[in-house]
Amino acid sequence: MNFENLKDAVQMDEDMLRAVMDRYGSDVWNYIYYLTSSREQADELAQEVFVKCYYRIETYRGRSSFQTWLFSIARNAVCSYRKSRFFRKSLWGDTAALPDGKITVNAGGGAVVAASAEMQYFSSMHINEIWDMIMDLPAGFREVLVLDLKYGMSTREIAEVTGWSPGTVKSRLHRARRKVQHRLKEMR
């Protein structure tokens, strides 16, 4: 099913919503989880994203991919949640704390693009250790790496999702990669 055709939709029926959730549900949930490091928040906010998708499908204009549009909604939901939580509890930042247990992330479908020496090292490491390193990065670096590596988004698409300029996205990607590379070298 081609979801890009939804750019002319005025409303969405339940069958279409179910198809959207089947196709993008795990991607949206994983993206929110990467931003919040909380399964509970990912569950709650992913539902919110699809409710917004259902009721606001007319706002999708097709200027970006459907996935990019959904990720923008997801990111805005996370930001709104954090702001409301900040004002309710006066605690900013604890939503980014890592859970105590090991994080197991399904990295299937993510494309890792690196120089051949780096690729050899990446392929020799256990994938969960790499994702643990990525999850340990500051939120802005973690977000661009996840969108780049896991979802294969271009710089332009990441800029659309985050609201940052393409230059900021490139800079954060570069710095995030260097941080991960530095940690990998420390592990040798």
CSV table of N, CA and C in Angstrom, one decimal, residues 20-30 46 50:
chain,number,residue,atom,x,y,z
A,20,VAL,N,-1.7,1.6,8.5
A,20,VAL,CA,-0.6,2.6,8.9
A,20,VAL,C,0.1,2.1,10.2
A,21,MET,N,-0.7,1.6,11.1
A,21,MET,CA,-0.2,1.1,12.4
A,21,MET,C,0.6,-0.2,12.2
A,22,ASP,N,0.1,-1.0,11.3
A,22,ASP,CA,0.9,-2.3,11.0
A,22,ASP,C,2.2,-2.0,10.3
A,23,ARG,N,2.2,-1.0,9.4
A,23,ARG,CA,3.4,-0.7,8.7
A,23,ARG,C,4.4,0.1,9.5
A,24,TYR,N,3.9,1.1,10.3
A,24,TYR,CA,4.8,2.1,11.0
A,24,TYR,C,4.8,2.0,12.5
A,25,GLY,N,4.0,1.1,13.0
A,25,GLY,CA,3.8,1.0,14.5
A,25,GLY,C,5.1,0.8,15.2
A,26,SER,N,5.9,-0.2,14.8
A,26,SER,CA,7.1,-0.5,15.6
A,26,SER,C,8.2,0.6,15.3
A,27,ASP,N,8.2,1.2,14.1
A,27,ASP,CA,9.1,2.2,13.9
A,27,ASP,C,8.9,3.5,14.8
A,28,VAL,N,7.6,3.8,14.8
A,28,VAL,CA,7.2,5.0,15.7
A,28,VAL,C,7.5,4.7,17.1
A,29,TRP,N,7.1,3.5,17.6
A,29,TRP,CA,7.4,3.1,19.0
A,29,TRP,C,8.9,3.1,19.3
A,30,ASN,N,9.7,2.6,18.4
A,30,ASN,CA,11.2,2.5,18.6
A,30,ASN,C,11.7,3.9,18.6
A,46,ALA,N,3.2,6.6,21.5
A,46,ALA,CA,2.9,6.0,20.2
A,46,ALA,C,1.4,6.0,19.9
A,50,PHE,N,-0.7,7.9,16.7
A,50,PHE,CA,-1.6,7.4,15.7
A,50,PHE,C,-3.0,8.0,15.9
